[in-house]
């Protein structure tokens, strides 16, 4: 059995944050029905790399989802969603605030039809406030959260991540929020509305920056690959031109690293006893570590660090990830049959459960692949489905 096989989830969101949450629920067995526009499809279909015109982001993001194409701006499309909401546990949407209400699909109306429904609303800035109705994307959250301001080299510009970081964090947070709401439903018998702003979850991963600002007036500065909390922590180049990353978040690890690189005298310094103290002497520490590593090839450095039980890792690109034995042992990547591409390698579910593991049953499907099946389950006769298709309400 799978953990969430008794749940039906409507994924009416677009791009990354909301659909990521739905993907995680689908990975553990939820029946996820992806609703997208009959003619435009989900914008994520056109993002990133593609094979024969088929987007690979879409294949991963919409795995384990049934694809139904419904125009929710049309009255008949709205009726389809109402019927579906009556028979579902969760609705995930990311339209601008007021859109569902304009379409006569307000959460309070859907909850009247199905009091056990969880309505998960994901927007850039939340459902209220001065920016609520502005378009919001993960990039704006990365900018407004302080992430970009503290990322990059000290003498360089603020730096955005090369991926949908804030969206991914918000997707994880929304999956958690949905499970919390479902657990509460077991106690109360009632569904509820989740209001999540993409600008908020990323803040939680940036540490106590607001606490430090209010208490101390501290403003985080860009430190490159160094840390403001401990040292040595950086990337270092080996003799054979490879790059390694080192972290010394734990005091014993810091002691082992400097001892390994021939500077046990540093351990005796009073400032070495705390991460904050070591940060004040980061140049000296980095010089000791970097010079030792620069005289050796990567394989020797990694072996010596492992012998010393000190934390080190090579900096990988995707070619290295594909060959790494640890990822292979974990089954981090799987080959999945696909009706359009034959087969596709993608990242597996992100954790393992001993009794009810998740699985990837299929990758993202073509537009409208399951529309007829979904409508038949809602008691639409074949003749009505044909009329709706001829009118452009569905695909």
Tab-separated table of C-alpha atoms in Angstrom:
chain	number	residue	atom	x	y	z
A	1	UNK	CA	0.000	0.000	0.000
A	2	UNK	CA	0.970	3.643	-0.336
A	3	UNK	CA	0.561	6.232	2.380
A	4	UNK	CA	-1.851	8.613	0.618
A	5	UNK	CA	-3.793	6.291	-1.675
A	6	UNK	CA	-7.092	7.355	-0.089
A	7	UNK	CA	-6.622	11.027	-1.052
A	8	UNK	CA	-7.768	12.843	-4.171
A	9	UNK	CA	-5.954	16.091	-4.928
A	10	UNK	CA	-6.845	18.707	-7.543
A	11	UNK	CA	-3.746	20.483	-8.821
A	12	UNK	CA	-5.074	23.660	-10.427
A	13	UNK	CA	-1.817	25.574	-9.863
A	14	UNK	CA	0.774	26.474	-12.488
A	15	UNK	CA	4.553	26.510	-12.792
A	16	UNK	CA	6.450	25.292	-9.748
A	17	UNK	CA	5.465	25.929	-6.119
A	18	UNK	CA	1.891	24.578	-6.000
A	19	UNK	CA	2.539	21.786	-8.524
A	20	UNK	CA	5.626	20.733	-6.522
A	21	UNK	CA	3.452	20.216	-3.453
A	22	UNK	CA	0.988	18.173	-5.511
A	23	UNK	CA	3.849	16.124	-6.954
A	24	UNK	CA	5.029	15.166	-3.465
A	25	UNK	CA	1.539	14.009	-2.509
A	26	UNK	CA	1.302	12.028	-5.741
A	27	UNK	CA	4.655	10.381	-5.056
A	28	UNK	CA	3.049	8.669	-2.071
A	29	UNK	CA	-0.068	7.481	-3.812
A	30	UNK	CA	-2.529	10.387	-3.829
A	31	UNK	CA	-4.765	10.524	-6.902
A	32	UNK	CA	-3.634	13.893	-8.257
A	33	UNK	CA	-5.664	15.415	-11.078
A	34	UNK	CA	-3.761	18.132	-12.888
A	35	UNK	CA	-6.065	20.823	-14.290
A	36	UNK	CA	-4.568	22.975	-17.054
A	37	UNK	CA	-5.884	25.221	-19.804
A	38	UNK	CA	-7.058	23.257	-22.878
A	39	UNK	CA	-5.121	25.381	-25.356
A	40	UNK	CA	-2.237	26.907	-23.414
A	41	UNK	CA	-1.374	24.064	-21.094
A	42	UNK	CA	0.738	24.656	-18.017
A	43	UNK	CA	3.609	27.134	-18.594
A	44	UNK	CA	6.055	24.641	-17.080
A	45	UNK	CA	5.677	22.548	-20.246
A	46	UNK	CA	7.860	25.125	-21.987
A	47	UNK	CA	10.503	25.577	-19.293
A	48	UNK	CA	14.042	24.285	-19.601
A	49	UNK	CA	15.384	21.415	-21.670
A	50	UNK	CA	13.139	19.419	-23.957
A	51	UNK	CA	13.356	16.271	-26.073
A	52	UNK	CA	11.474	16.341	-29.374
A	53	UNK	CA	9.555	19.347	-28.081
A	54	UNK	CA	8.525	17.596	-24.857
A	55	UNK	CA	9.614	19.567	-21.762
A	56	UNK	CA	11.567	17.637	-19.143
A	57	UNK	CA	10.592	19.966	-16.273
A	58	UNK	CA	6.979	19.067	-16.986
A	59	UNK	CA	7.754	15.352	-17.020
A	60	UNK	CA	9.131	15.520	-13.490
A	61	UNK	CA	6.819	18.150	-12.005
A	62	UNK	CA	3.652	16.401	-13.220
A	63	UNK	CA	4.660	12.816	-12.573
A	64	UNK	CA	2.002	10.633	-10.970
A	65	UNK	CA	-0.706	13.120	-12.022
A	66	UNK	CA	-3.665	12.531	-14.294
A	67	UNK	CA	-3.839	15.286	-16.904
A	68	UNK	CA	-7.233	16.935	-17.428
A	69	UNK	CA	-7.586	20.041	-19.609
A	70	UNK	CA	-10.431	22.321	-18.430
A	71	UNK	CA	-11.039	26.035	-19.069
A	72	UNK	CA	-11.914	27.331	-15.600
A	73	UNK	CA	-12.861	30.766	-16.950
A	74	UNK	CA	-15.848	29.134	-18.708
A	75	UNK	CA	-19.035	28.448	-16.777
A	76	UNK	CA	-19.103	24.791	-17.786
A	77	UNK	CA	-15.466	24.447	-16.745
A	78	UNK	CA	-16.314	25.926	-13.371
A	79	UNK	CA	-19.082	23.371	-12.971
A	80	UNK	CA	-16.550	20.611	-13.646
A	81	UNK	CA	-14.314	21.931	-10.881
A	82	UNK	CA	-17.252	22.191	-8.479
A	83	UNK	CA	-18.189	18.566	-9.134
A	84	UNK	CA	-14.571	17.529	-8.728
A	85	UNK	CA	-14.214	19.486	-5.486
A	86	UNK	CA	-17.227	17.649	-4.066
A	87	UNK	CA	-15.341	14.375	-4.467
A	88	UNK	CA	-11.832	15.516	-3.532
A	89	UNK	CA	-9.797	16.091	-0.386
A	90	UNK	CA	-7.483	18.891	-1.477
A	91	UNK	CA	-7.557	21.713	-4.030
A	92	UNK	CA	-4.240	23.456	-4.751
A	93	UNK	CA	-4.451	26.757	-6.652
A	94	UNK	CA	-2.219	29.753	-7.296
A	95	UNK	CA	-4.423	32.218	-9.149
A	96	UNK	CA	-4.177	35.856	-8.158
A	97	UNK	CA	-6.371	36.708	-5.157
A	98	UNK	CA	-9.948	37.279	-6.275
A	99	UNK	CA	-9.763	35.029	-9.343
A	100	UNK	CA	-11.566	32.039	-7.832
A	101	UNK	CA	-14.163	34.392	-6.425
A	102	UNK	CA	-14.692	35.963	-9.847
A	103	UNK	CA	-15.202	32.501	-11.303
A	104	UNK	CA	-17.831	31.631	-8.654
A	105	UNK	CA	-15.382	29.174	-7.103
A	106	UNK	CA	-14.690	31.007	-3.844
A	107	UNK	CA	-13.249	28.754	-1.116
A	108	UNK	CA	-16.271	29.319	1.137
A	109	UNK	CA	-18.571	28.141	-1.669
A	110	UNK	CA	-16.431	25.064	-2.321
A	111	UNK	CA	-16.383	24.297	1.402
A	112	UNK	CA	-20.161	24.550	1.453
A	113	UNK	CA	-20.259	21.874	-1.250
A	114	UNK	CA	-17.645	19.773	0.531
A	115	UNK	CA	-17.022	20.745	4.179
A	116	UNK	CA	-14.024	18.354	4.355
A	117	UNK	CA	-12.134	20.009	1.502
A	118	UNK	CA	-8.689	21.551	2.065
A	119	UNK	CA	-8.249	24.614	-0.162
A	120	UNK	CA	-4.523	25.331	-0.472
A	121	UNK	CA	-3.883	28.808	-1.871
A	122	UNK	CA	-0.337	29.557	-3.035
A	123	UNK	CA	0.469	33.082	-4.212
A	124	UNK	CA	3.516	35.306	-4.337
A	125	UNK	CA	2.399	37.648	-1.562
A	126	UNK	CA	-0.576	36.001	0.160
A	127	UNK	CA	-4.293	36.765	0.016
A	128	UNK	CA	-4.172	40.217	1.637
A	129	UNK	CA	-1.873	43.195	2.066
A	130	UNK	CA	-0.733	45.981	-0.277
A	131	UNK	CA	1.021	43.601	-2.717
A	132	UNK	CA	-1.500	40.762	-2.644
A	133	UNK	CA	-2.814	41.217	-6.174
A	134	UNK	CA	0.559	41.775	-7.814
A	135	UNK	CA	2.099	38.944	-9.843
A	136	UNK	CA	4.595	37.081	-7.702
A	137	UNK	CA	7.263	34.548	-8.622
A	138	UNK	CA	10.023	32.783	-6.733
A	139	UNK	CA	12.636	35.219	-8.027
A	140	UNK	CA	10.858	38.045	-6.228
A	141	UNK	CA	10.839	36.004	-3.025
A	142	UNK	CA	14.561	35.340	-3.353
A	143	UNK	CA	15.060	39.084	-3.723
A	144	UNK	CA	12.703	40.231	-0.951
A	145	UNK	CA	13.660	37.581	1.628
A	146	UNK	CA	17.254	38.763	1.965
A	147	UNK	CA	18.598	35.675	0.197
A	148	UNK	CA	20.035	37.562	-2.792
A	149	UNK	CA	21.459	40.295	-0.579
A	150	UNK	CA	23.518	37.801	1.436
A	151	UNK	CA	24.530	35.601	-1.526
A	152	UNK	CA	27.599	36.225	-3.672
A	153	UNK	CA	31.129	37.511	-3.215
A	154	UNK	CA	31.659	40.425	-0.791
A	155	UNK	CA	32.705	42.760	-3.596
A	156	UNK	CA	30.137	41.438	-6.076
A	157	UNK	CA	26.447	42.066	-6.734
A	158	UNK	CA	23.542	40.409	-4.927
A	159	UNK	CA	23.133	36.962	-6.466
A	160	UNK	CA	20.004	35.028	-7.402
A	161	UNK	CA	20.033	31.222	-7.430
A	162	UNK	CA	20.174	29.433	-10.812
A	163	UNK	CA	17.021	27.459	-10.005
A	164	UNK	CA	13.511	27.890	-8.636
A	165	UNK	CA	14.716	27.858	-5.038
A	166	UNK	CA	11.943	29.838	-3.321
A	167	UNK	CA	9.310	27.909	-5.282
A	168	UNK	CA	10.812	24.593	-4.223
A	169	UNK	CA	10.939	25.639	-0.578
A	170	UNK	CA	7.338	26.866	-0.756
A	171	UNK	CA	6.297	23.586	-2.384
A	172	UNK	CA	7.796	21.601	0.477
A	173	UNK	CA	6.144	23.921	2.994
A	174	UNK	CA	2.775	23.598	1.264
A	175	UNK	CA	2.963	19.801	1.221
A	176	UNK	CA	3.595	19.969	4.966
A	177	UNK	CA	0.760	22.471	5.488
A	178	UNK	CA	-1.644	20.211	3.613
A	179	UNK	CA	-0.712	17.226	5.755
A	180	UNK	CA	-1.194	19.335	8.909
A	181	UNK	CA	-4.651	20.400	7.682
A	182	UNK	CA	-5.550	16.804	6.833
A	183	UNK	CA	-4.479	15.684	10.300
A	184	UNK	CA	-6.602	18.426	11.855
A	185	UNK	CA	-9.530	17.242	9.736
A	186	UNK	CA	-9.288	13.853	11.405
A	187	UNK	CA	-10.007	15.588	14.721
A	188	UNK	CA	-12.551	18.192	13.627
A	189	UNK	CA	-14.177	16.607	10.583
A	190	UNK	CA	-13.782	19.924	8.754
A	191	UNK	CA	-11.574	21.168	5.985
A	192	UNK	CA	-10.044	24.631	5.918
A	193	UNK	CA	-8.211	27.182	3.782
A	194	UNK	CA	-4.409	27.415	3.644
A	195	UNK	CA	-2.988	30.817	2.691
A	196	UNK	CA	0.700	30.605	1.780
A	197	UNK	CA	2.832	33.434	0.387
A	198	UNK	CA	5.953	32.325	-1.486
A	199	UNK	CA	7.896	35.189	0.110
A	200	UNK	CA	7.580	33.599	3.582
A	201	UNK	CA	8.884	29.976	3.672
A	202	UNK	CA	12.330	30.920	2.337
A	203	UNK	CA	12.726	33.322	5.263
A	204	UNK	CA	12.643	30.397	7.657
A	205	UNK	CA	15.695	28.827	6.027
A	206	UNK	CA	17.772	31.997	6.282
A	207	UNK	CA	18.145	31.722	10.028
A	208	UNK	CA	17.441	34.293	12.720
A	209	UNK	CA	18.291	37.306	10.560
A	210	UNK	CA	15.353	39.327	11.860
A	211	UNK	CA	16.086	38.337	15.466
A	212	UNK	CA	19.694	39.450	15.053
A	213	UNK	CA	18.649	42.689	13.372
A	214	UNK	CA	16.118	43.609	16.059
A	215	UNK	CA	18.361	42.593	18.952
A	216	UNK	CA	21.755	43.678	17.637
A	217	UNK	CA	21.180	45.820	14.564
A	218	UNK	CA	23.086	43.206	12.544
A	219	UNK	CA	22.583	43.144	8.767
A	220	UNK	CA	23.857	39.980	6.965
A	221	UNK	CA	26.659	40.667	4.500
A	222	UNK	CA	27.793	38.716	1.458
A	223	UNK	CA	30.586	36.312	2.409
A	224	UNK	CA	31.055	34.304	-0.783
A	225	UNK	CA	31.567	30.640	0.086
A	226	UNK	CA	32.551	31.481	3.629
A	227	UNK	CA	30.128	31.272	6.548
A	228	UNK	CA	29.291	33.997	9.036
A	229	UNK	CA	28.833	31.329	11.735
A	230	UNK	CA	31.932	29.127	11.548
A	231	UNK	CA	35.334	28.718	9.910
A	232	UNK	CA	37.031	27.246	8.019
A	233	UNK	CA	34.156	26.783	5.589
A	234	UNK	CA	34.877	27.380	1.919
A	235	UNK	CA	35.650	25.818	-1.432
A	236	UNK	CA	39.272	24.885	-2.060
A	237	UNK	CA	41.124	23.936	-5.248
A	238	UNK	CA	43.334	20.865	-5.339
A	239	UNK	CA	46.610	20.328	-7.202
A	240	UNK	CA	44.818	18.503	-10.012
A	241	UNK	CA	42.345	21.351	-10.518
A	242	UNK	CA	39.315	19.929	-8.749
A	243	UNK	CA	37.230	21.762	-6.165
A	244	UNK	CA	36.317	20.513	-2.697
A	245	UNK	CA	33.952	21.885	-0.062
A	246	UNK	CA	34.717	21.803	3.652
A	247	UNK	CA	32.456	22.513	6.615
A	248	UNK	CA	33.419	22.783	10.286
A	249	UNK	CA	30.053	23.495	11.878
A	250	UNK	CA	30.919	21.176	14.794
A	251	UNK	CA	33.850	22.100	17.052
A	252	UNK	CA	35.499	18.635	16.950
A	253	UNK	CA	35.471	18.740	13.146
A	254	UNK	CA	37.185	22.135	13.147
A	255	UNK	CA	39.875	20.751	15.463
A	256	UNK	CA	40.455	17.720	13.237
A	257	UNK	CA	40.713	19.828	10.084
A	258	UNK	CA	43.369	22.239	11.353
A	259	UNK	CA	45.288	19.397	12.943
A	260	UNK	CA	45.218	17.483	9.656
A	261	UNK	CA	46.580	20.434	7.690
A	262	UNK	CA	49.501	20.849	10.077
A	263	UNK	CA	48.302	23.646	12.355
A	264	UNK	CA	47.394	21.978	15.671
A	265	UNK	CA	48.699	25.099	17.384
A	266	UNK	CA	45.561	26.954	16.296
A	267	UNK	CA	43.377	24.700	18.448
A	268	UNK	CA	45.095	26.136	21.533
A	269	UNK	CA	44.118	29.694	20.674
A	270	UNK	CA	41.291	31.056	22.889
A	271	UNK	CA	39.365	32.300	19.847
A	272	UNK	CA	39.301	28.845	18.288
A	273	UNK	CA	36.818	27.531	20.868
A	274	UNK	CA	33.733	28.991	19.125
A	275	UNK	CA	32.495	29.316	15.565
A	276	UNK	CA	32.150	33.073	16.042
A	277	UNK	CA	35.748	33.308	17.237
A	278	UNK	CA	37.043	31.323	14.286
A	279	UNK	CA	35.166	33.605	11.876
A	280	UNK	CA	37.191	36.534	13.247
A	281	UNK	CA	40.366	34.718	12.116
A	282	UNK	CA	39.015	33.286	8.878
A	283	UNK	CA	41.874	34.533	6.687
A	284	UNK	CA	44.460	32.665	8.735
A	285	UNK	CA	42.369	29.504	8.807
A	286	UNK	CA	41.600	29.616	5.098
A	287	UNK	CA	45.267	30.135	4.252
A	288	UNK	CA	46.265	27.065	6.285
A	289	UNK	CA	43.623	24.833	4.724
A	290	UNK	CA	43.909	26.158	1.173
A	291	UNK	CA	47.697	25.853	1.006
A	292	UNK	CA	47.647	22.273	2.308
A	293	UNK	CA	44.947	21.230	-0.165
A	294	UNK	CA	46.633	23.001	-3.100
A	295	UNK	CA	49.683	20.734	-2.687
A	296	UNK	CA	47.653	17.539	-3.079
A	297	UNK	CA	45.364	15.833	-5.587
A	298	UNK	CA	41.671	15.584	-4.787
A	299	UNK	CA	41.608	11.842	-4.169
A	300	UNK	CA	44.410	12.121	-1.594
A	301	UNK	CA	42.703	15.051	0.160
A	302	UNK	CA	39.392	13.228	0.402
A	303	UNK	CA	41.079	10.058	1.676
A	304	UNK	CA	43.047	11.964	4.322
A	305	UNK	CA	39.943	13.845	5.468
A	306	UNK	CA	37.977	10.613	5.722
A	307	UNK	CA	40.754	9.030	7.791
A	308	UNK	CA	40.627	12.036	10.110
A	309	UNK	CA	36.814	11.905	10.247
A	310	UNK	CA	36.634	15.458	8.962
A	311	UNK	CA	33.862	16.687	6.676
A	312	UNK	CA	34.743	17.124	2.990
A	313	UNK	CA	32.948	16.626	-0.314
A	314	UNK	CA	33.877	17.068	-3.959
A	315	UNK	CA	31.951	19.753	-5.818
A	316	UNK	CA	29.939	17.867	-8.407
A	317	UNK	CA	28.316	18.731	-11.665
A	318	UNK	CA	25.667	16.439	-13.120
A	319	UNK	CA	28.246	14.171	-14.792
A	320	UNK	CA	29.725	13.394	-11.373
A	321	UNK	CA	26.293	12.891	-9.807
A	322	UNK	CA	25.464	10.333	-12.491
A	323	UNK	CA	28.496	8.222	-11.493
A	324	UNK	CA	28.423	8.645	-7.713
A	325	UNK	CA	28.173	5.318	-5.821
A	326	UNK	CA	26.280	6.814	-2.864
A	327	UNK	CA	23.466	8.094	-5.056
A	328	UNK	CA	23.444	4.722	-6.819
A	329	UNK	CA	23.153	2.889	-3.493
A	330	UNK	CA	20.265	5.091	-2.400
A	331	UNK	CA	18.401	4.655	-5.692
A	332	UNK	CA	18.249	8.426	-6.003
A	333	UNK	CA	17.539	8.217	-9.748
A	334	UNK	CA	15.180	5.850	-11.507
A	335	UNK	CA	14.337	4.991	-15.084
A	336	UNK	CA	10.641	5.538	-15.741
A	337	UNK	CA	8.700	4.328	-18.813
A	338	UNK	CA	7.106	7.197	-20.731
A	339	UNK	CA	4.488	7.112	-23.488
A	340	UNK	CA	6.067	10.032	-25.372
A	341	UNK	CA	9.797	9.539	-24.883
A	342	UNK	CA	10.048	5.791	-24.341
A	343	UNK	CA	11.798	6.131	-21.005
A	344	UNK	CA	13.169	8.900	-18.824
A	345	UNK	CA	15.646	9.131	-15.963
A	346	UNK	CA	14.462	11.302	-13.098
A	347	UNK	CA	15.056	11.860	-9.409
A	348	UNK	CA	13.219	9.395	-7.212
A	349	UNK	CA	10.917	10.318	-4.327
A	350	UNK	CA	12.891	12.352	-1.809
A	351	UNK	CA	12.729	10.007	1.178
A	352	UNK	CA	12.154	6.342	1.945
A	353	UNK	CA	9.414	4.881	4.159
A	354	UNK	CA	9.969	1.360	5.445
A	355	UNK	CA	6.328	0.193	5.219
A	356	UNK	CA	4.564	2.487	2.728
A	357	UNK	CA	7.188	3.708	0.268
A	358	UNK	CA	6.431	6.133	-2.519
A	359	UNK	CA	7.056	5.497	-6.183
A	360	UNK	CA	6.966	7.158	-9.584
A	361	UNK	CA	4.204	5.472	-11.528
A	362	UNK	CA	4.429	7.618	-14.666
A	363	UNK	CA	5.946	10.950	-15.799
A	364	UNK	CA	3.945	14.038	-16.776
A	365	UNK	CA	1.400	13.286	-19.484
A	366	UNK	CA	0.235	15.058	-22.672
A	367	UNK	CA	-2.391	17.814	-22.430
A	368	UNK	CA	-5.828	16.317	-21.744
A	369	UNK	CA	-4.559	12.746	-21.595
A	370	UNK	CA	-7.063	11.830	-18.843
A	371	UNK	CA	-9.852	14.381	-19.318
A	372	UNK	CA	-12.428	11.859	-20.519
A	373	UNK	CA	-11.650	9.458	-17.693
A	374	UNK	CA	-11.942	12.168	-15.038
A	375	UNK	CA	-15.240	13.488	-16.438
A	376	UNK	CA	-16.662	9.982	-16.678
A	377	UNK	CA	-15.908	9.543	-12.970
A	378	UNK	CA	-17.945	12.717	-12.397
A	379	UNK	CA	-20.908	11.099	-14.216
A	380	UNK	CA	-20.586	13.110	-17.433
A	381	UNK	CA	-22.018	11.053	-20.336
A	382	UNK	CA	-19.956	10.625	-23.512
A	383	UNK	CA	-22.306	12.890	-25.459
A	384	UNK	CA	-21.849	15.763	-23.001
A	385	UNK	CA	-18.072	15.292	-23.014
A	386	UNK	CA	-18.087	15.548	-26.805
A	387	UNK	CA	-20.081	18.796	-26.680
A	388	UNK	CA	-17.740	20.312	-24.082
A	389	UNK	CA	-14.773	19.426	-26.266
A	390	UNK	CA	-16.350	20.931	-29.384
A	391	UNK	CA	-16.974	24.166	-27.445
A	392	UNK	CA	-13.344	24.355	-26.289
A	393	UNK	CA	-14.202	23.932	-22.612
A	394	UNK	CA	-12.035	20.808	-22.385
A	395	UNK	CA	-9.316	19.108	-24.384
